[in-house]
Coordinates of C-alpha atoms in Angstrom, one line a residue:
M1 CA 59.7 -26.2 9.3
A2 CA 61.9 -29.1 11.0
T3 CA 59.1 -30.0 13.1
L4 CA 56.6 -30.5 10.2
A5 CA 59.4 -32.3 8.0
A6 CA 59.8 -34.9 11.1
T7 CA 56.0 -35.3 11.1
L8 CA 55.5 -36.2 7.5
S9 CA 58.5 -38.5 7.3
T10 CA 58.0 -40.4 10.8
A11 CA 54.8 -42.3 11.9
P12 CA 53.0 -40.5 14.7
A13 CA 53.6 -41.7 18.3
G14 CA 51.6 -44.9 18.9
A15 CA 51.5 -46.0 15.2
A16 CA 52.2 -49.5 16.3
G17 CA 49.2 -49.4 18.5
P18 CA 45.7 -50.6 17.5
H19 CA 44.2 -47.1 16.9
V20 CA 46.4 -45.5 14.6
P21 CA 46.3 -47.2 11.0
R22 CA 49.3 -48.4 9.3
T23 CA 49.8 -49.3 5.6
G24 CA 50.5 -52.9 4.3
F25 CA 53.8 -51.6 3.2
E26 CA 54.5 -50.6 6.8
T27 CA 53.1 -53.8 8.5
S28 CA 55.3 -55.8 6.1
H29 CA 58.3 -53.8 6.9
G30 CA 58.7 -53.0 3.1
A31 CA 58.2 -56.5 2.0
R32 CA 55.3 -55.7 -0.2
W33 CA 53.3 -52.8 -1.4
T34 CA 50.1 -51.8 0.1
T35 CA 47.0 -53.7 -1.5
Q36 CA 43.8 -51.9 -2.6
P37 CA 41.6 -53.5 0.0
E38 CA 44.5 -52.4 2.6
E39 CA 44.3 -48.8 1.0
Q40 CA 40.4 -48.4 1.4
A41 CA 40.4 -49.8 5.0
F42 CA 43.5 -47.4 5.8
L43 CA 41.8 -44.4 4.5
A44 CA 38.5 -45.2 6.0
A45 CA 40.1 -45.3 9.3
V46 CA 42.0 -42.1 8.7
D47 CA 38.7 -40.4 7.6
R48 CA 36.8 -41.5 10.7
A49 CA 39.5 -40.5 13.2
T50 CA 39.8 -37.0 12.5
P51 CA 37.7 -33.8 11.0
R52 CA 40.9 -32.8 9.1
V53 CA 40.4 -35.3 6.6
R54 CA 37.5 -35.9 4.0
I55 CA 37.6 -38.5 1.2
D56 CA 35.6 -38.4 -2.0
R57 CA 35.2 -40.8 -5.0
I58 CA 35.9 -38.6 -7.9
G59 CA 36.0 -41.3 -10.6
V60 CA 35.6 -45.1 -11.3
T61 CA 38.0 -47.1 -13.5
R62 CA 37.0 -49.2 -16.5
Q63 CA 37.2 -52.1 -14.0
G64 CA 35.0 -50.5 -11.4
R65 CA 37.9 -49.3 -8.9
P66 CA 37.3 -46.0 -7.2
V67 CA 39.6 -43.1 -8.0
Q68 CA 39.6 -41.0 -4.5
L69 CA 40.4 -37.5 -3.5
V70 CA 41.7 -37.0 0.1
R71 CA 41.2 -33.4 1.4
I72 CA 43.2 -32.3 4.4
G73 CA 43.1 -29.1 6.3
A74 CA 42.2 -27.8 9.8
P75 CA 39.5 -28.5 9.2
A76 CA 39.1 -30.2 5.9
P77 CA 37.3 -28.0 3.3
E78 CA 33.8 -29.1 2.7
R79 CA 33.5 -27.6 -0.8
P80 CA 35.6 -26.7 -3.4
Q81 CA 35.0 -22.9 -2.7
D82 CA 36.7 -23.6 0.9
V83 CA 39.9 -24.4 -0.6
R84 CA 42.5 -21.7 0.7
R85 CA 43.3 -19.9 -2.6
G86 CA 46.8 -19.3 -3.2
N87 CA 47.4 -22.1 -0.5
S88 CA 46.5 -25.3 -1.9
V89 CA 48.5 -28.3 -3.3
L90 CA 47.4 -31.4 -5.1
F91 CA 49.6 -34.5 -4.8
I92 CA 49.0 -37.0 -7.7
C93 CA 50.3 -40.4 -6.7
S94 CA 51.2 -43.3 -8.9
Q95 CA 49.7 -42.4 -12.2
H96 CA 51.8 -45.3 -13.7
G97 CA 50.6 -48.5 -12.0
D98 CA 54.0 -50.0 -11.7
E99 CA 55.5 -47.2 -9.9
P100 CA 54.5 -47.6 -6.4
S101 CA 56.5 -45.8 -4.1
G102 CA 55.2 -42.5 -4.4
R103 CA 51.7 -44.0 -3.5
E104 CA 53.3 -45.4 -0.4
A105 CA 54.7 -41.9 0.6
C106 CA 51.3 -40.3 -0.1
L107 CA 49.4 -42.7 2.0
T108 CA 51.6 -42.4 5.0
T109 CA 51.8 -38.6 4.6
V110 CA 47.9 -38.6 4.7
R111 CA 47.9 -40.3 7.9
N112 CA 50.7 -38.4 9.5
L113 CA 49.1 -35.0 8.8
A114 CA 45.9 -36.2 10.0
Y115 CA 47.5 -37.4 13.3
A116 CA 49.8 -34.8 13.9
K117 CA 49.7 -32.8 17.1
D118 CA 52.6 -30.5 16.9
P119 CA 52.2 -26.8 16.4
A120 CA 54.0 -26.6 13.4
T121 CA 51.8 -29.0 11.4
L122 CA 48.7 -27.4 12.9
R123 CA 49.6 -23.9 11.9
F124 CA 50.5 -25.3 8.4
L125 CA 47.2 -26.8 7.9
A126 CA 45.4 -23.9 9.1
H127 CA 46.5 -22.0 6.2
T128 CA 47.2 -24.7 3.7
T129 CA 44.7 -27.0 1.8
V130 CA 46.3 -30.4 0.9
L131 CA 44.7 -32.6 -1.6
V132 CA 45.8 -36.0 -2.6
V133 CA 44.8 -38.5 -5.0
P134 CA 46.6 -41.6 -3.4
T135 CA 46.2 -44.1 -6.5
A136 CA 45.7 -42.2 -9.7
N137 CA 45.6 -45.6 -11.7
P138 CA 43.9 -48.3 -9.5
D139 CA 43.5 -50.7 -12.3
G140 CA 47.3 -50.2 -13.3
R141 CA 48.3 -50.7 -9.7
A142 CA 46.3 -53.9 -9.4
A143 CA 48.0 -55.2 -12.6
D144 CA 51.4 -53.7 -11.9
T145 CA 51.4 -52.0 -15.2
R146 CA 52.3 -48.6 -16.5
G147 CA 49.1 -48.0 -18.3
N148 CA 45.5 -48.3 -17.2
A149 CA 43.0 -51.2 -18.0
D150 CA 43.1 -50.2 -21.5
G151 CA 46.8 -49.9 -21.8
T152 CA 46.8 -46.2 -22.1
D153 CA 49.2 -44.1 -20.4
I154 CA 47.4 -41.7 -18.2
N155 CA 50.1 -39.1 -18.2
R156 CA 49.8 -38.7 -21.8
D157 CA 46.0 -37.9 -21.7
H158 CA 45.8 -34.7 -19.7
L159 CA 44.6 -32.8 -22.9
A160 CA 42.2 -35.1 -24.7
L161 CA 40.8 -36.7 -21.4
E162 CA 39.9 -40.0 -23.0
T163 CA 40.6 -42.1 -19.9
P164 CA 38.4 -42.0 -16.7
E165 CA 41.4 -41.6 -14.6
A166 CA 42.5 -38.3 -16.2
R167 CA 38.9 -37.0 -16.4
A168 CA 38.7 -37.4 -12.5
M169 CA 42.0 -35.5 -12.1
A170 CA 40.9 -32.8 -14.7
T171 CA 37.7 -32.5 -12.4
V172 CA 39.7 -32.0 -9.3
I173 CA 42.1 -29.4 -11.1
R174 CA 39.2 -27.5 -12.5
D175 CA 37.1 -27.4 -9.3
Y176 CA 39.8 -26.9 -6.5
R177 CA 42.4 -24.9 -8.8
P178 CA 45.4 -26.1 -6.9
D179 CA 48.1 -23.6 -6.7
T180 CA 50.8 -26.5 -6.7
L181 CA 50.5 -29.7 -8.3
Y182 CA 53.2 -32.5 -7.4
D183 CA 53.2 -35.6 -9.4
L184 CA 55.0 -38.6 -8.0
H185 CA 56.7 -41.2 -10.3
E186 CA 59.6 -43.8 -10.7
Y187 CA 62.3 -44.5 -13.3
S188 CA 64.8 -47.1 -14.5
A189 CA 68.2 -45.9 -14.4
T190 CA 70.6 -46.0 -17.5
A191 CA 74.1 -46.2 -16.4
P192 CA 76.3 -44.2 -16.5
Y193 CA 74.4 -41.2 -17.5
Y194 CA 70.9 -41.4 -15.8
V195 CA 71.6 -43.0 -12.3
K196 CA 70.4 -40.5 -9.4
D197 CA 68.3 -41.5 -6.7
L198 CA 65.9 -38.9 -7.4
L199 CA 65.2 -36.7 -10.5
S200 CA 62.8 -34.0 -10.6
L201 CA 61.2 -31.7 -13.3
W202 CA 59.4 -28.4 -13.6
P203 CA 56.7 -27.6 -16.6
R204 CA 58.9 -27.1 -19.5
N205 CA 55.8 -25.8 -21.9
L206 CA 56.5 -22.2 -23.1
N207 CA 52.8 -21.2 -22.2
T208 CA 53.7 -21.4 -18.5
A209 CA 53.6 -18.0 -17.0
D210 CA 57.3 -16.7 -16.0
A211 CA 56.5 -16.4 -12.4
V212 CA 54.9 -19.8 -12.4
H213 CA 57.9 -21.3 -14.0
R214 CA 60.3 -19.5 -11.6
E215 CA 58.4 -21.0 -8.6
A216 CA 58.5 -24.5 -10.1
T217 CA 61.9 -24.3 -10.8
S218 CA 62.6 -23.1 -7.3
L219 CA 60.5 -25.8 -5.8
S220 CA 62.8 -28.6 -7.6
K221 CA 66.2 -26.9 -7.3
E222 CA 66.0 -25.0 -3.8
F223 CA 63.7 -27.1 -2.0
V224 CA 63.3 -30.7 -3.3
E225 CA 67.0 -31.3 -4.1
P226 CA 68.4 -30.0 -0.9
A227 CA 65.9 -31.9 1.3
V228 CA 66.8 -35.1 -0.6
Q229 CA 70.3 -34.7 -0.5
E230 CA 70.2 -34.1 3.2
Q231 CA 69.1 -37.5 3.7
G232 CA 72.0 -38.9 1.7
F233 CA 70.5 -39.3 -1.7
T234 CA 71.6 -38.1 -5.1
T235 CA 69.5 -35.8 -7.3
G236 CA 69.2 -34.5 -10.9
V237 CA 67.0 -33.3 -13.7
Y238 CA 64.6 -35.9 -15.2
G239 CA 64.8 -36.4 -18.9
I240 CA 68.7 -35.5 -19.2
W241 CA 71.4 -37.9 -19.7
T242 CA 74.4 -36.2 -17.9
D243 CA 78.0 -37.0 -18.5
P244 CA 79.2 -38.5 -15.2
E245 CA 82.8 -36.8 -15.5
T246 CA 81.8 -33.3 -16.7
G247 CA 78.3 -32.8 -15.6
E248 CA 77.4 -31.7 -19.2
P249 CA 74.1 -32.8 -20.8
V250 CA 74.5 -35.6 -23.3
K251 CA 70.9 -36.5 -24.6
Q252 CA 67.6 -35.4 -23.8
V253 CA 65.5 -38.6 -23.4
A254 CA 62.2 -37.3 -22.1
G255 CA 60.6 -34.1 -20.2
D256 CA 59.9 -31.9 -23.2
G257 CA 57.2 -29.4 -23.4
Q258 CA 54.3 -31.8 -24.3
E259 CA 51.2 -30.1 -23.2
R260 CA 49.5 -33.4 -22.5
I261 CA 51.8 -34.3 -19.8
L262 CA 50.4 -33.5 -16.4
R263 CA 53.2 -31.2 -15.1
N264 CA 53.0 -29.4 -18.4
T265 CA 49.1 -29.1 -18.4
A266 CA 49.7 -28.0 -14.8
G267 CA 51.8 -25.1 -16.0
V268 CA 49.5 -24.0 -18.8
K269 CA 46.6 -24.0 -16.3
G270 CA 48.7 -21.6 -14.0
S271 CA 49.7 -24.0 -11.1
V272 CA 53.2 -24.6 -9.9
G273 CA 53.8 -28.2 -11.3
L274 CA 56.6 -30.6 -10.5
L275 CA 57.4 -34.2 -11.7
V276 CA 59.5 -36.2 -9.2
E277 CA 61.0 -39.7 -10.2
T278 CA 62.8 -42.1 -7.9
R279 CA 65.2 -44.7 -9.1
V280 CA 63.7 -48.3 -8.7
D281 CA 66.9 -50.2 -9.5
A282 CA 68.5 -52.2 -6.6
L283 CA 71.7 -50.1 -5.6
T284 CA 73.7 -52.5 -3.5
D285 CA 74.0 -56.3 -3.1
A286 CA 72.0 -55.9 0.1
E287 CA 69.1 -54.5 -1.8
K288 CA 69.5 -57.2 -4.7
A289 CA 69.2 -59.9 -2.0
D290 CA 66.4 -58.3 0.0
P291 CA 63.8 -56.4 -2.1
A292 CA 62.3 -54.8 1.1
L293 CA 65.5 -52.7 1.5
N294 CA 65.0 -51.5 -2.1
N295 CA 61.5 -50.7 -1.5
K296 CA 62.0 -48.8 1.6
R297 CA 64.9 -46.8 0.0
R298 CA 62.7 -45.9 -2.8
V299 CA 59.9 -44.6 -0.4
A300 CA 62.4 -42.9 1.8
S301 CA 63.5 -40.8 -1.2
Q302 CA 60.0 -39.9 -2.0
L303 CA 59.4 -38.8 1.5
A304 CA 62.5 -36.9 1.7
A305 CA 61.4 -35.0 -1.6
L306 CA 57.9 -34.4 0.0
N307 CA 59.6 -32.8 3.0
G308 CA 61.4 -30.2 0.6
A309 CA 58.0 -29.7 -1.2
F310 CA 56.1 -28.9 2.2
T311 CA 58.7 -26.4 3.2
F312 CA 58.3 -24.7 -0.2
L313 CA 54.8 -24.6 0.3
D314 CA 55.0 -22.9 3.8
R315 CA 58.0 -20.5 2.9
H316 CA 56.8 -19.3 -0.5
R317 CA 53.1 -19.0 0.2
T318 CA 53.0 -15.5 -0.8
R319 CA 55.1 -16.0 -3.8
I320 CA 53.0 -19.0 -4.8
E321 CA 49.7 -17.0 -4.5
A322 CA 50.9 -14.0 -6.5
A323 CA 52.3 -16.1 -9.3
T324 CA 49.4 -18.4 -9.8
T325 CA 46.7 -15.5 -9.5
A326 CA 48.7 -13.4 -12.1
A327 CA 48.9 -16.4 -14.3
R328 CA 45.2 -17.3 -14.2
T329 CA 43.9 -13.6 -14.7
A330 CA 46.3 -12.8 -17.6
G331 CA 44.3 -14.4 -20.2
Y332 CA 41.5 -11.8 -19.8
A333 CA 43.9 -9.2 -21.1
D334 CA 44.0 -11.5 -24.4
R335 CA 47.7 -10.4 -25.3
G336 CA 50.8 -12.2 -26.1
P337 CA 51.8 -15.3 -28.1
V338 CA 50.6 -18.7 -27.7
Y339 CA 53.3 -21.6 -28.1
L340 CA 52.4 -24.7 -30.1
G341 CA 55.7 -26.4 -29.6
G342 CA 59.0 -25.8 -28.0
A343 CA 60.4 -26.1 -24.3
D344 CA 62.2 -23.9 -22.0
N345 CA 65.3 -25.8 -23.0
D346 CA 64.4 -26.0 -26.9
P347 CA 63.0 -22.8 -28.4
A348 CA 60.0 -22.9 -30.6
S349 CA 60.3 -22.4 -34.2
D350 CA 58.4 -19.6 -35.9
D351 CA 55.7 -22.1 -37.1
E352 CA 55.3 -23.2 -33.5
V353 CA 54.3 -19.7 -32.5
L354 CA 51.0 -18.1 -32.6
A355 CA 52.6 -14.4 -32.6
D356 CA 49.1 -12.9 -33.2
P357 CA 46.5 -15.6 -32.1
P358 CA 42.9 -15.3 -33.1
C359 CA 40.4 -13.8 -30.7
A360 CA 38.4 -17.0 -30.8
Y361 CA 37.6 -20.3 -32.2
R362 CA 34.4 -21.3 -34.0
L363 CA 33.1 -24.9 -33.5
D364 CA 30.3 -26.2 -35.7
A365 CA 27.4 -28.1 -34.1
G366 CA 28.9 -31.6 -34.6
Q367 CA 32.5 -30.6 -33.3
F368 CA 31.0 -29.0 -30.3
R369 CA 28.9 -32.1 -29.4
R370 CA 32.1 -34.1 -29.7
V371 CA 34.4 -31.8 -27.5
E372 CA 31.9 -30.0 -25.1
S373 CA 32.5 -32.4 -22.3
T374 CA 36.2 -32.2 -22.5
L375 CA 36.0 -28.2 -22.6
R376 CA 34.0 -28.4 -19.6
L377 CA 36.3 -30.5 -17.8
H378 CA 39.1 -28.3 -18.6
G379 CA 37.0 -25.2 -17.4
V380 CA 37.3 -23.7 -20.9
S381 CA 34.3 -21.0 -21.5
W382 CA 32.4 -20.6 -24.6
R383 CA 29.5 -18.8 -26.2
R384 CA 26.7 -21.0 -27.7
A385 CA 25.8 -20.3 -31.4
A386 CA 22.3 -20.2 -32.9
D387 CA 23.2 -23.1 -35.0
G388 CA 23.9 -25.5 -32.1
G389 CA 27.8 -24.8 -32.4
A390 CA 29.9 -22.6 -30.2
V391 CA 32.4 -19.8 -30.2
V392 CA 35.3 -20.2 -27.6
P393 CA 37.0 -16.8 -26.9
L394 CA 40.6 -16.6 -26.0
R395 CA 39.8 -13.7 -23.5
Q396 CA 39.5 -16.1 -20.6
S397 CA 41.5 -17.6 -17.7
M398 CA 42.2 -20.6 -20.0
R399 CA 43.5 -18.6 -22.9
K400 CA 46.8 -20.5 -23.4
L401 CA 44.7 -23.8 -23.4
V402 CA 42.4 -23.0 -25.9
P403 CA 44.8 -22.9 -29.1
L404 CA 46.3 -26.2 -27.9
L405 CA 42.9 -27.9 -27.7
L406 CA 41.5 -26.2 -30.9
D407 CA 44.2 -25.2 -33.4
R408 CA 45.0 -27.4 -36.6
R409 CA 48.6 -26.6 -35.9
A410 CA 48.5 -27.9 -32.2
G411 CA 50.4 -31.2 -31.9
Y412 CA 47.3 -32.9 -29.8
H413 CA 44.4 -30.8 -30.7
L414 CA 41.0 -32.3 -30.0
T415 CA 39.3 -30.9 -33.3
V416 CA 40.2 -28.6 -36.0
A417 CA 38.2 -25.2 -35.1
T418 CA 37.8 -22.2 -37.4
P419 CA 40.0 -19.3 -36.1
V420 CA 37.8 -16.0 -35.7
R421 CA 39.6 -12.5 -36.0
Y422 CA 36.7 -10.3 -35.3
C423 CA 35.2 -11.0 -31.9
D424 CA 33.2 -7.9 -30.6
A425 CA 30.2 -10.0 -30.1
V426 CA 31.9 -13.0 -28.2
I427 CA 34.7 -11.6 -26.2
G428 CA 33.7 -12.6 -22.5
G429 CA 31.7 -15.6 -23.7
N430 CA 30.1 -18.0 -21.1
R431 CA 28.8 -21.3 -20.8

């Protein structure tokens, strides 16, 4: 896959000419980030250039900016059902508007995949569907703020889906069912404990199927980290302060098992999730004197990590498909516990485990009206009741998500539904 990695990290031949689009970041040599008008023109040019790319508007922000999805393949899939099951990846770029390096890496990767002519990339795209949301938080990017126009952290809204941005992403996850979900971010260092060039983290939520969890940790430790280190960058685990002398963890500051965080939501839904964070701080006197050097280093580390991700997608194709397929069909057996807390590095307490979950949850008419659209966006199935309410069975693909949405003990539930213990009439419910 060396040829494919080179394609992703290097602009195609002729990129300096008039026919191959370049981002504002590229034309300014890293002095500034790509503006949103430049992004729109860039993506439109790529879309016109090749049948490998299709672009959709999947949502609109409160301030009227489009949230877009780029579909890439050989050729690009026309419909969700054309996605290569078991071989699809979704890149979510810059959920936090003041973390732009992932967006720049995503934009250039879209272009390089679209224009590549080497056999390795063409073979890869013949077997893999690549989905990209280049700017997941357009209002935040325009304002250079972490949150969206309402100040909401979108990466804490993947359960309630109250923001238009999270709702757009949930629609893509529901319709395209990506097997791998890769989320690009940035972070500020805390010396001397938290200073690596690039950090990554898999789904820690305990409802993530074991095989999916194994593939996600492999993506992080066996592919992303080595690819980044090969380019001369340092790596570590996100959310853990580490003693620089002993290498032992000192404090967990983030990255727990919260189901509302995208990498954890991905795991609960059966996708191989990964969060990647590159360091924003200037590392040298030269970077302090010239912000362009700092910007270019941040984007370069993101591109190095993406190279590792694409190598993983190619080499673990069969394992990914087996893991995600098993995770998404396991719910139909309606067996096993559901975890309302804990993480893979923090065992759940007894009161955080539904050891014997109910077979369904009952929503009255008022509750159902309030949560119906959110359940639909998550891909949850239900059976309508005569009184206008609904019964949501656990025997479905989204089995482990249902209690997180409806059980009173779940930390971020949408509503408090009534557990149902006898479900002969509702198992296998439908919408």
